[in-house]
């Protein structure tokens, strides 16, 4: 299995509070991604990174920000959590176009916003 | 926008049966297609990746095919086992930052 960890694995927070989720990889892959998974929607890309300090928006980026100060860490921040952000969040990594951007996923973080 | 569909949403088969899972996509301009397995409460495990120039990939009892022109991929599972029970997802890669996932087929293999 690819070396990807996510923390925390579960979190319950209140509406309006900031929340930061962490993704850590030991594979030295260039690309990192944050997804959310919701029933009926499949996985949707929130933000991605193509290198240290290089990030861009995905399909559902509103209300989220990211940072990547080191190759191995990619942080997802909910500036002011809302109930619509209750979801399961997955981090993924991929090496490069050379391997077809094959993606490997972390175990997920279940976030509940009350 | 690319749309990915997986039908049926759920499938139940007896152990030992060969089965086919379907994935269709609306735009044939894809970079690759990847099949994943997801167990309840877990992350996604990569099963097979088919590059756009390939027609199929095999790994053990799994065989995935790709027909770009018709916008279809199939995942064939031979001699199914109860341990194969999981949700199977397909994902289309358009570029390094554009991925579109289906909502999955939930497979139950009955002993």
PDB file of C-alpha atoms in Angstrom:
ATOM      1  CA  UNK A   1       0.000   0.000   0.000  1.00  0.00           C
ATOM      2  CA  UNK A   2       1.112   3.528  -0.748  1.00  0.00           C
ATOM      3  CA  UNK A   3       2.318   5.353   2.350  1.00  0.00           C
ATOM      4  CA  UNK A   4      -0.469   7.851   2.867  1.00  0.00           C
ATOM      5  CA  UNK A   5      -1.873   8.833   6.236  1.00  0.00           C
ATOM      6  CA  UNK A   6      -4.621  11.264   7.131  1.00  0.00           C
ATOM      7  CA  UNK A   7      -5.292  12.964  10.430  1.00  0.00           C
ATOM      8  CA  UNK A   8      -7.550  13.141  12.222  1.00  0.00           C
ATOM      9  CA  UNK A   9      -9.530  10.095  11.104  1.00  0.00           C
ATOM     10  CA  UNK A  10     -12.729  11.359  12.699  1.00  0.00           C
ATOM     11  CA  UNK A  11     -13.753  14.832  13.762  1.00  0.00           C
ATOM     12  CA  UNK A  12     -16.897  16.470  15.029  1.00  0.00           C
ATOM     13  CA  UNK A  13     -16.945  20.249  15.024  1.00  0.00           C
ATOM     14  CA  UNK A  14     -19.427  23.072  15.321  1.00  0.00           C
ATOM     15  CA  UNK A  15     -20.637  25.371  12.595  1.00  0.00           C
ATOM     16  CA  UNK A  16     -18.405  28.400  12.188  1.00  0.00           C
ATOM     17  CA  UNK A  17     -15.208  26.879  13.581  1.00  0.00           C
ATOM     18  CA  UNK A  18     -12.049  26.465  11.489  1.00  0.00           C
ATOM     19  CA  UNK A  19     -10.893  22.938  10.757  1.00  0.00           C
ATOM     20  CA  UNK A  20      -7.628  21.654   9.292  1.00  0.00           C
ATOM     21  CA  UNK A  21      -7.160  18.176   7.882  1.00  0.00           C
ATOM     22  CA  UNK A  22      -3.698  16.795   7.225  1.00  0.00           C
ATOM     23  CA  UNK A  23      -2.450  14.425   4.570  1.00  0.00           C
ATOM     24  CA  UNK A  24       1.046  12.970   4.851  1.00  0.00           C
ATOM     25  CA  UNK A  25       2.810  10.829   2.236  1.00  0.00           C
ATOM     26  CA  UNK A  26       6.083   8.927   2.311  1.00  0.00           C
ATOM     27  CA  UNK A  27       6.215   8.196  -1.445  1.00  0.00           C
ATOM     28  CA  UNK A  28       7.745  11.501  -2.570  1.00  0.00           C
ATOM     29  CA  UNK A  29       5.023  11.830  -5.216  1.00  0.00           C
ATOM     30  CA  UNK A  30       4.677  15.178  -6.927  1.00  0.00           C
ATOM     31  CA  UNK A  31       0.888  15.428  -7.083  1.00  0.00           C
ATOM     32  CA  UNK A  32      -1.482  15.502  -4.127  1.00  0.00           C
ATOM     33  CA  UNK A  33      -5.263  15.843  -4.133  1.00  0.00           C
ATOM     34  CA  UNK A  34      -8.136  16.426  -1.739  1.00  0.00           C
ATOM     35  CA  UNK A  35     -11.532  14.901  -2.493  1.00  0.00           C
ATOM     36  CA  UNK A  36     -14.838  14.722  -0.721  1.00  0.00           C
ATOM     37  CA  UNK A  37     -17.161  11.748  -0.997  1.00  0.00           C
ATOM     38  CA  UNK A  38     -20.888  12.165  -0.562  1.00  0.00           C
ATOM     39  CA  UNK A  39     -23.743   9.738  -1.247  1.00  0.00           C
ATOM     40  CA  UNK A  40     -25.081  10.145  -4.768  1.00  0.00           C
ATOM     41  CA  UNK A  41     -22.184  12.367  -5.884  1.00  0.00           C
ATOM     42  CA  UNK A  42     -19.204  10.095  -5.988  1.00  0.00           C
ATOM     43  CA  UNK A  43     -15.821  11.632  -5.311  1.00  0.00           C
ATOM     44  CA  UNK A  44     -15.331  15.263  -6.213  1.00  0.00           C
ATOM     45  CA  UNK A  45     -12.023  17.098  -6.380  1.00  0.00           C
ATOM     46  CA  UNK A  46     -11.654  20.016  -3.967  1.00  0.00           C
ATOM     47  CA  UNK A  47      -8.067  21.170  -4.526  1.00  0.00           C
ATOM     48  CA  UNK A  48      -4.867  19.694  -5.831  1.00  0.00           C
ATOM     49  CA  UNK A  49      -1.156  20.393  -5.707  1.00  0.00           C
ATOM     50  CA  UNK A  50       1.447  19.853  -8.408  1.00  0.00           C
ATOM     51  CA  UNK A  51       4.425  20.752  -6.261  1.00  0.00           C
ATOM     52  CA  UNK A  52       5.548  22.551  -3.111  1.00  0.00           C
ATOM     53  CA  UNK A  53       3.572  25.795  -2.848  1.00  0.00           C
ATOM     54  CA  UNK A  54       1.868  25.036  -6.179  1.00  0.00           C
ATOM     55  CA  UNK A  55      -1.850  24.482  -5.743  1.00  0.00           C
ATOM     56  CA  UNK A  56      -5.019  25.015  -7.717  1.00  0.00           C
ATOM     57  CA  UNK A  57      -8.771  24.684  -7.396  1.00  0.00           C
ATOM     58  CA  UNK A  58     -10.849  21.669  -8.225  1.00  0.00           C
ATOM     59  CA  UNK A  59     -14.528  21.231  -8.930  1.00  0.00           C
ATOM     60  CA  UNK A  60     -15.848  22.078  -5.440  1.00  0.00           C
ATOM     61  CA  UNK A  61     -13.311  24.472  -3.920  1.00  0.00           C
ATOM     62  CA  UNK A  62     -15.623  27.097  -2.386  1.00  0.00           C
ATOM     63  CA  UNK A  63     -15.165  27.274   1.391  1.00  0.00           C
ATOM     64  CA  UNK A  64     -11.857  25.384   1.332  1.00  0.00           C
ATOM     65  CA  UNK A  65      -8.213  26.400   1.178  1.00  0.00           C
ATOM     66  CA  UNK A  66      -5.047  24.329   0.973  1.00  0.00           C
ATOM     67  CA  UNK A  67      -1.351  24.636   1.607  1.00  0.00           C
ATOM     68  CA  UNK A  68       1.682  22.560   0.768  1.00  0.00           C
ATOM     69  CA  UNK A  69       4.926  23.722   2.354  1.00  0.00           C
ATOM     70  CA  UNK A  70       6.674  20.351   2.067  1.00  0.00           C
ATOM     71  CA  UNK A  71       6.504  17.587  -0.521  1.00  0.00           C
ATOM     72  CA  UNK A  72       5.080  15.155   2.018  1.00  0.00           C
ATOM     73  CA  UNK A  73       2.325  17.273   3.577  1.00  0.00           C
ATOM     74  CA  UNK A  74      -0.872  18.694   2.089  1.00  0.00           C
ATOM     75  CA  UNK A  75      -3.276  20.529   4.390  1.00  0.00           C
ATOM     76  CA  UNK A  76      -6.956  21.196   3.780  1.00  0.00           C
ATOM     77  CA  UNK A  77      -8.566  24.001   5.771  1.00  0.00           C
ATOM     78  CA  UNK A  78     -12.218  24.791   6.205  1.00  0.00           C
ATOM     79  CA  UNK A  79     -12.088  28.436   7.211  1.00  0.00           C
ATOM     80  CA  UNK A  80     -15.553  28.442   8.794  1.00  0.00           C
ATOM     81  CA  UNK A  81     -17.166  25.015   8.754  1.00  0.00           C
ATOM     82  CA  UNK A  82     -20.775  24.639   7.587  1.00  0.00           C
ATOM     83  CA  UNK A  83     -23.140  21.680   7.804  1.00  0.00           C
ATOM     84  CA  UNK A  84     -22.864  21.198   4.024  1.00  0.00           C
ATOM     85  CA  UNK A  85     -19.199  20.333   4.559  1.00  0.00           C
ATOM     86  CA  UNK A  86     -20.113  17.238   6.552  1.00  0.00           C
ATOM     87  CA  UNK A  87     -18.521  14.535   4.433  1.00  0.00           C
ATOM     88  CA  UNK A  88     -15.758  11.987   4.147  1.00  0.00           C
ATOM     89  CA  UNK A  89     -12.541  13.576   2.919  1.00  0.00           C
ATOM     90  CA  UNK A  90      -9.909  11.627   1.039  1.00  0.00           C
ATOM     91  CA  UNK A  91      -6.384  12.559   0.163  1.00  0.00           C
ATOM     92  CA  UNK A  92      -4.766  11.016  -2.910  1.00  0.00           C
ATOM     93  CA  UNK A  93      -1.335  11.109  -4.499  1.00  0.00           C
ATOM     94  CA  UNK A  94       0.061  10.405  -7.930  1.00  0.00           C
ATOM     95  CA  UNK A  95       3.569  10.374  -9.260  1.00  0.00           C
ATOM     96  CA  UNK A  96       3.474  11.869 -12.735  1.00  0.00           C
ATOM     97  CA  UNK A  97       2.131  11.667 -16.262  1.00  0.00           C
ATOM     98  CA  UNK A  98       4.721   8.956 -16.854  1.00  0.00           C
ATOM     99  CA  UNK A  99       2.670   6.531 -14.754  1.00  0.00           C
ATOM    100  CA  UNK A 100      -0.596   7.859 -16.100  1.00  0.00           C
ATOM    101  CA  UNK A 101      -1.388   9.885 -12.994  1.00  0.00           C
ATOM    102  CA  UNK A 102      -2.350   6.627 -11.275  1.00  0.00           C
ATOM    103  CA  UNK A 103      -3.895   7.674  -7.988  1.00  0.00           C
ATOM    104  CA  UNK A 104      -3.420   6.151  -4.538  1.00  0.00           C
ATOM    105  CA  UNK A 105      -5.750   7.068  -1.717  1.00  0.00           C
ATOM    106  CA  UNK A 106      -5.462   7.592   2.006  1.00  0.00           C
ATOM    107  CA  UNK A 107      -7.862   6.038   4.543  1.00  0.00           C
ATOM    108  CA  UNK A 108     -10.125   9.089   4.770  1.00  0.00           C
ATOM    109  CA  UNK A 109     -11.320  11.536   7.419  1.00  0.00           C
ATOM    110  CA  UNK A 110     -14.950  11.538   8.479  1.00  0.00           C
ATOM    111  CA  UNK A 111     -15.945  15.111   9.336  1.00  0.00           C
ATOM    112  CA  UNK A 112     -19.237  15.988  10.974  1.00  0.00           C
ATOM    113  CA  UNK A 113     -20.243  19.639  11.312  1.00  0.00           C
ATOM    114  CA  UNK A 114     -23.048  20.168  13.838  1.00  0.00           C
TER     115      UNK A 114
ATOM    116  CA  UNK B   1     -18.357  18.206 -18.550  1.00  0.00           C
ATOM    117  CA  UNK B   2     -17.402  14.547 -18.394  1.00  0.00           C
ATOM    118  CA  UNK B   3     -20.027  12.323 -16.764  1.00  0.00           C
ATOM    119  CA  UNK B   4     -19.271   8.825 -15.535  1.00  0.00           C
ATOM    120  CA  UNK B   5     -22.031   6.289 -14.939  1.00  0.00           C
ATOM    121  CA  UNK B   6     -21.918   2.871 -13.330  1.00  0.00           C
ATOM    122  CA  UNK B   7     -24.852   0.528 -13.733  1.00  0.00           C
ATOM    123  CA  UNK B   8     -26.115  -1.364 -11.804  1.00  0.00           C
ATOM    124  CA  UNK B   9     -25.714   0.449  -8.503  1.00  0.00           C
ATOM    125  CA  UNK B  10     -25.821  -2.889  -6.680  1.00  0.00           C
ATOM    126  CA  UNK B  11     -25.220  -6.481  -7.693  1.00  0.00           C
ATOM    127  CA  UNK B  12     -25.532  -9.750  -5.791  1.00  0.00           C
ATOM    128  CA  UNK B  13     -24.082 -13.005  -7.129  1.00  0.00           C
ATOM    129  CA  UNK B  14     -23.381 -16.509  -5.795  1.00  0.00           C
ATOM    130  CA  UNK B  15     -19.798 -17.468  -5.082  1.00  0.00           C
ATOM    131  CA  UNK B  16     -17.901 -18.829  -8.065  1.00  0.00           C
ATOM    132  CA  UNK B  17     -19.791 -16.862 -10.688  1.00  0.00           C
ATOM    133  CA  UNK B  18     -17.969 -14.787 -13.286  1.00  0.00           C
ATOM    134  CA  UNK B  19     -19.274 -11.227 -13.442  1.00  0.00           C
ATOM    135  CA  UNK B  20     -18.924  -7.974 -15.350  1.00  0.00           C
ATOM    136  CA  UNK B  21     -19.147  -4.460 -13.947  1.00  0.00           C
ATOM    137  CA  UNK B  22     -19.854  -1.601 -16.323  1.00  0.00           C
ATOM    138  CA  UNK B  23     -18.585   1.955 -16.541  1.00  0.00           C
ATOM    139  CA  UNK B  24     -19.602   4.474 -19.194  1.00  0.00           C
ATOM    140  CA  UNK B  25     -18.361   7.998 -19.848  1.00  0.00           C
ATOM    141  CA  UNK B  26     -19.648  10.766 -22.080  1.00  0.00           C
ATOM    142  CA  UNK B  27     -16.467  12.249 -23.566  1.00  0.00           C
ATOM    143  CA  UNK B  28     -13.963   9.972 -25.285  1.00  0.00           C
ATOM    144  CA  UNK B  29     -11.091  12.467 -24.851  1.00  0.00           C
ATOM    145  CA  UNK B  30      -9.617  10.745 -21.805  1.00  0.00           C
ATOM    146  CA  UNK B  31      -6.058  10.231 -20.622  1.00  0.00           C
ATOM    147  CA  UNK B  32      -6.753   6.968 -18.810  1.00  0.00           C
ATOM    148  CA  UNK B  33      -9.357   5.053 -16.845  1.00  0.00           C
ATOM    149  CA  UNK B  34      -8.779   3.590 -13.390  1.00  0.00           C
ATOM    150  CA  UNK B  35     -10.752   0.970 -11.468  1.00  0.00           C
ATOM    151  CA  UNK B  36     -10.841   1.046  -7.680  1.00  0.00           C
ATOM    152  CA  UNK B  37     -12.201  -1.075  -4.897  1.00  0.00           C
ATOM    153  CA  UNK B  38     -13.622   0.492  -1.726  1.00  0.00           C
ATOM    154  CA  UNK B  39     -14.435  -1.486   1.391  1.00  0.00           C
ATOM    155  CA  UNK B  40     -16.895   0.010   3.918  1.00  0.00           C
ATOM    156  CA  UNK B  41     -15.303   2.804   5.931  1.00  0.00           C
ATOM    157  CA  UNK B  42     -12.050   2.520   4.018  1.00  0.00           C
ATOM    158  CA  UNK B  43     -10.173   4.389   1.327  1.00  0.00           C
ATOM    159  CA  UNK B  44      -9.981   3.437  -2.326  1.00  0.00           C
ATOM    160  CA  UNK B  45      -7.613   0.720  -3.473  1.00  0.00           C
ATOM    161  CA  UNK B  46      -6.334   0.925  -7.035  1.00  0.00           C
ATOM    162  CA  UNK B  47      -7.076  -2.239  -9.009  1.00  0.00           C
ATOM    163  CA  UNK B  48      -6.204  -1.496 -12.619  1.00  0.00           C
ATOM    164  CA  UNK B  49      -5.284   1.485 -14.757  1.00  0.00           C
ATOM    165  CA  UNK B  50      -5.816   1.464 -18.512  1.00  0.00           C
ATOM    166  CA  UNK B  51      -4.026   4.087 -20.564  1.00  0.00           C
ATOM    167  CA  UNK B  52      -6.043   5.644 -23.392  1.00  0.00           C
ATOM    168  CA  UNK B  53      -3.890   3.807 -25.962  1.00  0.00           C
ATOM    169  CA  UNK B  54      -4.557   0.403 -24.373  1.00  0.00           C
ATOM    170  CA  UNK B  55      -7.509  -1.927 -24.824  1.00  0.00           C
ATOM    171  CA  UNK B  56      -7.232  -3.977 -21.643  1.00  0.00           C
ATOM    172  CA  UNK B  57      -5.294  -4.730 -18.492  1.00  0.00           C
ATOM    173  CA  UNK B  58      -5.212  -7.868 -16.381  1.00  0.00           C
ATOM    174  CA  UNK B  59      -4.323  -8.550 -12.772  1.00  0.00           C
ATOM    175  CA  UNK B  60      -5.005 -11.987 -11.369  1.00  0.00           C
ATOM    176  CA  UNK B  61      -8.743 -12.716 -11.627  1.00  0.00           C
ATOM    177  CA  UNK B  62      -9.452  -9.173 -12.804  1.00  0.00           C
ATOM    178  CA  UNK B  63      -9.561  -7.984 -16.391  1.00  0.00           C
ATOM    179  CA  UNK B  64     -10.479  -4.466 -17.399  1.00  0.00           C
ATOM    180  CA  UNK B  65     -11.233  -3.400 -20.954  1.00  0.00           C
ATOM    181  CA  UNK B  66     -11.553   0.022 -22.507  1.00  0.00           C
ATOM    182  CA  UNK B  67     -13.424   1.119 -25.627  1.00  0.00           C
ATOM    183  CA  UNK B  68     -12.863   4.852 -25.924  1.00  0.00           C
ATOM    184  CA  UNK B  69     -14.923   5.296 -29.070  1.00  0.00           C
ATOM    185  CA  UNK B  70     -18.048   3.960 -27.393  1.00  0.00           C
ATOM    186  CA  UNK B  71     -17.253   5.490 -23.998  1.00  0.00           C
ATOM    187  CA  UNK B  72     -17.246   2.194 -22.136  1.00  0.00           C
ATOM    188  CA  UNK B  73     -15.114   0.156 -19.803  1.00  0.00           C
ATOM    189  CA  UNK B  74     -15.833  -3.183 -18.185  1.00  0.00           C
ATOM    190  CA  UNK B  75     -14.286  -4.893 -15.189  1.00  0.00           C
ATOM    191  CA  UNK B  76     -14.456  -8.665 -15.424  1.00  0.00           C
ATOM    192  CA  UNK B  77     -14.082 -10.658 -12.206  1.00  0.00           C
ATOM    193  CA  UNK B  78     -13.528 -14.383 -12.637  1.00  0.00           C
ATOM    194  CA  UNK B  79     -14.603 -17.015 -10.120  1.00  0.00           C
ATOM    195  CA  UNK B  80     -15.962 -14.505  -7.616  1.00  0.00           C
ATOM    196  CA  UNK B  81     -15.281 -14.986  -3.890  1.00  0.00           C
ATOM    197  CA  UNK B  82     -16.958 -13.555  -0.775  1.00  0.00           C
ATOM    198  CA  UNK B  83     -13.811 -11.469  -0.244  1.00  0.00           C
ATOM    199  CA  UNK B  84     -14.583  -9.664  -3.481  1.00  0.00           C
ATOM    200  CA  UNK B  85     -17.591  -8.038  -1.816  1.00  0.00           C
ATOM    201  CA  UNK B  86     -17.005  -4.284  -1.922  1.00  0.00           C
ATOM    202  CA  UNK B  87     -17.926  -1.199  -3.895  1.00  0.00           C
ATOM    203  CA  UNK B  88     -16.153  -0.895  -7.238  1.00  0.00           C
ATOM    204  CA  UNK B  89     -15.540   2.571  -8.653  1.00  0.00           C
ATOM    205  CA  UNK B  90     -14.264   3.685 -12.010  1.00  0.00           C
ATOM    206  CA  UNK B  91     -12.609   7.029 -12.626  1.00  0.00           C
ATOM    207  CA  UNK B  92     -11.731   8.800 -15.841  1.00  0.00           C
ATOM    208  CA  UNK B  93      -8.636  11.006 -16.005  1.00  0.00           C
ATOM    209  CA  UNK B  94      -8.863  13.871 -18.469  1.00  0.00           C
ATOM    210  CA  UNK B  95      -5.712  15.707 -17.374  1.00  0.00           C
ATOM    211  CA  UNK B  96      -3.487  15.627 -14.287  1.00  0.00           C
ATOM    212  CA  UNK B  97      -6.010  17.761 -12.464  1.00  0.00           C
ATOM    213  CA  UNK B  98      -9.306  16.559 -13.882  1.00  0.00           C
ATOM    214  CA  UNK B  99     -10.678  13.304 -12.581  1.00  0.00           C
ATOM    215  CA  UNK B 100     -14.276  12.156 -12.792  1.00  0.00           C
ATOM    216  CA  UNK B 101     -15.601   9.317 -10.691  1.00  0.00           C
ATOM    217  CA  UNK B 102     -18.642   7.133 -11.031  1.00  0.00           C
ATOM    218  CA  UNK B 103     -20.816   6.509  -7.989  1.00  0.00           C
ATOM    219  CA  UNK B 104     -19.862   2.842  -7.917  1.00  0.00           C
ATOM    220  CA  UNK B 105     -21.354  -0.623  -8.043  1.00  0.00           C
ATOM    221  CA  UNK B 106     -21.850  -2.333  -4.689  1.00  0.00           C
ATOM    222  CA  UNK B 107     -21.009  -6.021  -5.145  1.00  0.00           C
ATOM    223  CA  UNK B 108     -22.086  -8.777  -2.751  1.00  0.00           C
ATOM    224  CA  UNK B 109     -20.793 -12.295  -3.315  1.00  0.00           C
ATOM    225  CA  UNK B 110     -22.933 -14.826  -1.472  1.00  0.00           C
ATOM    226  CA  UNK B 111     -21.129 -17.894  -0.049  1.00  0.00           C
TER     227      UNK B 111
END
